[in-house]
Amino acid sequence: MSMSDRETTIGNGAVEDELSLPKATVTKLITEMLPSDITCAKDTRDLLIDCCVEFIHLIASEANEICEKEAKKTIAAEHVITALQTLGFENYLSEVQEVFKEHKKLQKDRDKKSSRLENSGMTEEELLKQQEQLFAQSRLKYQAQQQS
């Protein structure tokens, strides 16, 4: 296999390994979507993987152009959403926007938990001691339930 078979040149002139999707994941997705009496041939699965990778490249390329037009250095979710609209994939927008909302909520919750620990006024050592006490209480409660 030559270098050109494994690698592609990206916009800034750098060479990037060709991307793919995990075959096991794609196989699982296909199996979940197909009726139980229908199977998918290996070459069909490989073709689906190639199509998905091409779709990802298309969206990423468009999102990158949008990002560059805005003079930004990082592609944001909003750039991907705009790319989907620009390329005519409006059918995906509601689902993508819903996933994005869920992601932002999870991130916000994670940040709250993180800042709550930081704002607790306790040192890391004190937090660890408290955690050990909670585990010990939990073990005692579990053991008591097992004996009843």
XYZ file of N, CA and C in Angstrom:
444
model
N 0.849 -1.171 0.000
C 0.000 0.000 0.000
C 0.897 1.238 0.000
N 0.689 2.116 -0.930
C 1.513 3.323 -1.010
C 1.039 4.348 -0.007
N 1.866 5.395 0.209
C 1.513 6.442 1.154
C 0.198 7.090 0.769
N -0.054 7.265 -0.507
C -1.279 7.918 -0.949
C -2.509 7.054 -0.673
N -2.328 5.729 -0.547
C -3.450 4.865 -0.218
C -3.860 5.001 1.248
N -2.919 5.351 2.130
C -3.177 5.427 3.561
C -3.375 6.843 4.059
N -2.871 7.821 3.347
C -2.878 9.186 3.843
C -3.461 10.131 2.811
N -3.985 11.231 3.319
C -4.504 12.262 2.425
C -3.925 13.593 2.856
N -3.849 14.509 1.940
C -3.367 15.848 2.271
C -4.552 16.699 2.649
N -4.450 17.383 3.794
C -5.534 18.244 4.231
C -5.236 19.674 3.848
N -6.241 20.546 3.973
C -6.185 21.921 3.490
C -4.917 22.691 3.763
N -4.323 22.544 4.948
C -3.146 23.342 5.274
C -1.844 22.708 4.786
N -1.943 21.670 3.961
C -0.750 21.043 3.394
C -0.202 19.907 4.241
N -0.727 19.719 5.444
C -0.260 18.639 6.312
C -0.811 17.314 5.800
N -0.134 16.237 6.140
C -0.585 14.914 5.735
C -1.276 14.275 6.932
N -2.439 13.699 6.690
C -3.251 13.124 7.751
C -3.544 11.668 7.398
N -3.474 10.774 8.395
C -3.857 9.384 8.153
C -5.319 9.347 7.744
N -5.650 8.461 6.810
C -7.029 8.344 6.385
C -7.861 7.813 7.537
N -9.030 8.405 7.751
C -9.877 8.040 8.875
C -10.843 6.943 8.483
N -11.296 6.212 9.488
C -12.323 5.212 9.290
C -13.158 5.149 10.551
N -14.180 4.338 10.536
C -15.025 4.128 11.703
C -14.783 2.710 12.215
N -14.945 2.493 13.505
C -14.736 1.140 14.052
C -15.720 0.152 13.440
N -15.193 -0.895 12.840
C -16.033 -1.879 12.147
C -17.038 -2.531 13.097
N -16.606 -2.827 14.332
C -17.509 -3.479 15.290
C -18.695 -2.574 15.617
N -18.442 -1.288 15.760
C -19.517 -0.337 16.071
C -20.496 -0.247 14.913
N -19.965 -0.135 13.701
C -20.827 -0.043 12.516
C -21.635 -1.331 12.360
N -20.993 -2.476 12.555
C -21.688 -3.758 12.451
C -22.830 -3.822 13.462
N -22.572 -3.370 14.687
C -23.605 -3.366 15.726
C -24.766 -2.457 15.331
N -24.459 -1.259 14.818
C -25.510 -0.335 14.396
C -26.354 -0.937 13.269
N -25.680 -1.536 12.303
C -26.394 -2.140 11.174
C -27.300 -3.262 11.676
N -26.763 -4.118 12.547
C -27.530 -5.244 13.085
C -28.760 -4.758 13.838
N -28.604 -3.677 14.605
C -29.730 -3.132 15.365
C -30.812 -2.558 14.453
N -30.409 -2.036 13.287
C -31.367 -1.377 12.398
C -32.070 -2.338 11.450
N -31.422 -3.449 11.131
C -32.006 -4.390 10.174
C -32.960 -5.359 10.858
N -33.992 -5.794 10.126
C -34.848 -6.864 10.671
C -33.994 -8.117 10.927
N -34.421 -8.948 11.869
C -33.610 -10.097 12.275
C -33.372 -11.108 11.153
N -34.234 -11.148 10.154
C -34.080 -12.125 9.074
C -33.215 -11.616 7.916
N -32.636 -10.412 8.056
C -31.792 -9.850 7.000
C -30.386 -9.637 7.549
N -29.390 -10.014 6.741
C -28.004 -9.807 7.150
C -27.336 -8.813 6.201
N -26.166 -8.352 6.601
C -25.427 -7.380 5.808
C -24.065 -7.984 5.457
N -23.755 -8.034 4.172
C -22.482 -8.583 3.729
C -21.330 -7.671 4.137
N -20.154 -8.264 4.304
C -18.964 -7.515 4.718
C -18.663 -6.367 3.757
N -18.746 -6.621 2.449
C -18.444 -5.552 1.485
C -19.480 -4.427 1.542
N -20.715 -4.757 1.891
C -21.749 -3.733 2.060
C -21.449 -2.895 3.295
N -21.051 -3.564 4.381
C -20.671 -2.841 5.604
C -19.509 -1.903 5.315
N -18.496 -2.384 4.589
C -17.344 -1.549 4.248
C -17.754 -0.350 3.400
N -18.686 -0.567 2.475
C -19.196 0.533 1.651
C -19.928 1.557 2.516
N -20.733 1.089 3.473
C -21.418 1.995 4.392
C -20.424 2.805 5.220
N -19.363 2.164 5.676
C -18.320 2.864 6.431
C -17.699 3.951 5.567
N -17.372 3.614 4.313
C -16.796 4.607 3.395
C -17.752 5.790 3.189
N -19.031 5.500 3.044
C -20.019 6.571 2.859
C -20.103 7.451 4.103
N -20.100 6.836 5.274
C -20.160 7.610 6.530
C -18.926 8.495 6.678
N -17.761 7.947 6.381
C -16.523 8.718 6.476
C -16.561 9.890 5.499
N -17.042 9.644 4.289
C -17.152 10.706 3.286
C -18.116 11.787 3.760
N -19.228 11.386 4.365
C -20.202 12.332 4.910
C -19.553 13.186 6.002
N -18.792 12.552 6.882
C -18.106 13.276 7.954
C -17.117 14.275 7.369
N -16.364 13.864 6.364
C -15.416 14.776 5.705
C -16.138 15.966 5.074
N -17.261 15.696 4.425
C -18.040 16.748 3.779
C -18.512 17.783 4.805
N -19.099 17.312 5.892
C -19.600 18.209 6.939
C -18.442 18.960 7.593
N -17.364 18.249 7.912
C -16.209 18.874 8.567
C -15.581 19.937 7.673
N -15.491 19.646 6.381
C -14.907 20.596 5.438
C -15.750 21.866 5.358
N -17.062 21.702 5.265
C -17.968 22.863 5.194
C -17.932 23.645 6.507
N -17.941 22.933 7.628
C -17.877 23.592 8.940
C -16.564 24.354 9.087
N -15.481 23.791 8.567
C -14.180 24.460 8.608
C -14.207 25.758 7.793
N -14.819 25.719 6.610
C -14.930 26.932 5.787
C -15.732 28.012 6.504
N -16.832 27.614 7.141
C -17.661 28.564 7.888
C -16.855 29.157 9.036
N -16.121 28.316 9.713
C -15.282 28.744 10.833
C -14.227 29.753 10.367
N -13.575 29.455 9.240
C -12.549 30.353 8.702
C -13.143 31.695 8.283
N -14.354 31.678 7.707
C -15.014 32.928 7.312
C -15.273 33.819 8.516
N -15.512 33.190 9.666
C -15.757 33.938 10.899
C -14.448 34.258 11.625
N -13.318 33.895 11.021
C -11.994 34.115 11.608
C -11.857 33.447 12.974
N -12.458 32.268 13.106
C -12.354 31.499 14.352
C -11.282 30.431 14.177
N -10.736 29.997 15.299
C -9.679 28.977 15.275
C -10.211 27.581 15.586
N -11.419 27.510 16.137
C -11.977 26.220 16.546
C -13.358 26.034 15.933
N -13.590 24.871 15.360
C -14.908 24.556 14.813
C -15.831 24.266 15.988
N -16.917 25.018 16.074
C -17.903 24.841 17.141
C -19.102 24.069 16.605
N -19.930 23.601 17.522
C -21.132 22.866 17.133
C -22.016 23.710 16.213
N -22.060 25.002 16.471
C -22.861 25.894 15.636
C -22.385 25.877 14.182
N -21.064 25.739 13.987
C -20.517 25.663 12.622
C -20.993 24.384 11.929
N -21.060 23.293 12.677
C -21.516 22.016 12.114
C -22.994 22.125 11.749
N -23.778 22.733 12.621
C -25.207 22.902 12.354
C -25.420 23.768 11.111
N -24.662 24.857 11.002
C -24.752 25.720 9.818
C -24.316 24.956 8.563
N -23.289 24.119 8.705
C -22.823 23.308 7.562
C -23.913 22.359 7.097
N -24.612 21.735 8.029
C -25.718 20.844 7.655
C -26.780 21.607 6.873
N -27.095 22.827 7.324
C -28.085 23.652 6.618
C -27.584 24.022 5.231
N -26.346 24.482 5.158
C -25.763 24.931 3.887
C -25.744 23.800 2.859
N -25.454 22.587 3.320
C -25.335 21.443 2.413
C -26.687 20.775 2.123
N -27.760 21.305 2.718
C -29.090 20.781 2.416
C -29.511 19.582 3.252
N -28.920 19.408 4.416
C -29.274 18.283 5.285
C -30.187 18.740 6.428
N -31.225 19.508 6.077
C -32.134 20.040 7.084
C -32.816 18.940 7.887
N -32.989 17.752 7.270
C -33.656 16.640 7.954
C -32.926 16.230 9.228
N -31.631 16.498 9.304
C -30.834 16.099 10.468
C -30.837 17.158 11.567
N -31.243 18.373 11.238
C -31.068 19.502 12.154
C -31.725 19.313 13.514
N -32.984 18.918 13.554
C -33.662 18.829 14.850
C -32.981 17.810 15.752
N -32.608 16.668 15.204
C -31.939 15.645 16.006
C -30.556 16.111 16.472
N -29.804 16.738 15.583
C -28.477 17.237 15.938
C -28.587 18.322 17.004
N -29.544 19.223 16.840
C -29.724 20.295 17.818
C -30.143 19.736 19.179
N -30.953 18.690 19.177
C -31.365 18.052 20.432
C -30.159 17.411 21.133
N -29.337 16.713 20.378
C -28.127 16.103 20.952
C -27.197 17.185 21.488
N -27.081 18.281 20.758
C -26.229 19.389 21.195
C -26.746 19.983 22.504
N -28.086 20.155 22.610
C -28.677 20.680 23.850
C -28.368 19.754 25.027
N -28.534 18.446 24.804
C -28.245 17.466 25.858
C -26.773 17.541 26.265
N -25.898 17.661 25.269
C -24.459 17.748 25.548
C -24.152 18.988 26.399
N -24.732 20.131 26.028
C -24.499 21.364 26.784
C -25.006 21.233 28.215
N -26.163 20.589 28.384
C -26.724 20.391 29.725
C -25.799 19.505 30.555
N -25.338 18.402 29.981
C -24.424 17.513 30.699
C -23.138 18.241 31.077
N -22.634 19.036 30.148
C -21.407 19.795 30.408
C -21.627 20.790 31.541
N -22.779 21.446 31.520
C -23.114 22.422 32.560
C -23.206 21.734 33.919
N -23.876 20.564 33.949
C -23.999 19.807 35.189
C -22.631 19.382 35.709
N -21.764 18.954 34.795
C -20.406 18.556 35.172
C -19.634 19.738 35.749
N -19.785 20.892 35.111
C -19.111 22.103 35.590
C -19.636 22.504 36.972
N -20.960 22.362 37.190
C -21.546 22.691 38.489
C -20.950 21.801 39.576
N -20.881 20.499 39.305
C -20.323 19.564 40.284
C -18.876 19.917 40.588
N -18.129 20.223 39.543
C -16.723 20.566 39.707
C -16.571 21.827 40.552
N -17.344 22.863 40.236
C -17.211 24.120 40.975
C -17.768 23.978 42.386
N -18.760 23.113 42.580
C -19.312 22.892 43.916
C -18.232 22.312 44.831
N -17.438 21.368 44.309
C -16.340 20.813 45.103
C -15.289 21.872 45.389
N -14.977 22.677 44.375
C -13.966 23.718 44.549
C -14.433 24.771 45.553
N -15.734 25.051 45.571
C -16.277 26.082 46.448
C -16.679 25.552 47.817
N -16.423 24.268 48.085
C -16.841 23.688 49.361
C -15.996 24.185 50.525
N -14.830 24.753 50.227
C -13.961 25.254 51.283
C -13.120 24.162 51.926
N -13.244 22.945 51.402
C -12.497 21.819 51.965
C -11.267 21.543 51.113
N -10.204 21.100 51.773
C -9.007 20.726 51.025
C -9.245 19.371 50.382
N -8.381 18.997 49.458
C -8.513 17.695 48.805
C -8.414 16.571 49.834
N -7.541 16.759 50.806
C -7.372 15.761 51.865
C -8.662 15.592 52.675
N -9.304 16.714 52.996
C -10.561 16.661 53.744
C -11.664 16.000 52.916
N -11.696 16.306 51.625
C -12.692 15.694 50.745
C -12.484 14.180 50.655
N -11.230 13.750 50.564
C -10.935 12.318 50.509
C -11.348 11.628 51.808
N -11.085 12.268 52.945
C -11.456 11.705 54.243
C -12.978 11.567 54.328
N -13.682 12.601 53.880
C -15.143 12.556 53.881
C -15.648 11.429 52.977
N -15.016 11.273 51.821
C -15.408 10.211 50.898
C -15.204 8.840 51.544
N -14.076 8.645 52.209
C -13.809 7.368 52.887
C -14.864 7.096 53.957
N -15.274 8.141 54.682
C -16.306 7.971 55.712
C -17.640 7.568 55.087
N -17.966 8.198 53.973
C -19.221 7.860 53.285
C -19.201 6.423 52.780
N -18.053 5.985 52.245
C -17.927 4.598 51.792
C -18.076 3.636 52.968
N -17.458 3.964 54.089
C -17.537 3.110 55.280
C -18.992 3.009 55.752
N -19.713 4.145 55.781
C -21.115 4.132 56.183
C -21.947 3.279 55.235
N -21.664 3.414 53.971
C -22.384 2.651 52.959
C -22.134 1.148 53.125
N -20.865 0.779 53.376
C -20.533 -0.643 53.586
C -21.280 -1.195 54.801
N -21.301 -0.424 55.914
C -21.991 -0.866 57.124
C -23.485 -1.050 56.862
N -24.077 -0.111 56.147
C -25.501 -0.187 55.823
C -25.787 -1.413 54.957
N -24.918 -1.668 53.983
C -25.080 -2.828 53.099
C -24.967 -4.121 53.900
N -23.965 -4.195 54.784
C -23.759 -5.403 55.593
C -24.962 -5.644 56.519
N -25.506 -4.555 57.066
C -26.680 -4.683 57.941
C -27.876 -5.218 57.169
N -28.034 -4.776 55.923
C -29.140 -5.253 55.093
C -28.962 -6.725 54.742
N -27.727 -7.144 54.554
C -27.441 -8.534 54.198
C -27.759 -9.481 55.365
N -27.579 -8.976 56.590
C -27.797 -9.811 57.772
C -29.268 -9.888 58.167
N -30.078 -8.935 57.669
C -31.498 -8.943 58.045
C -32.291 -9.955 57.288
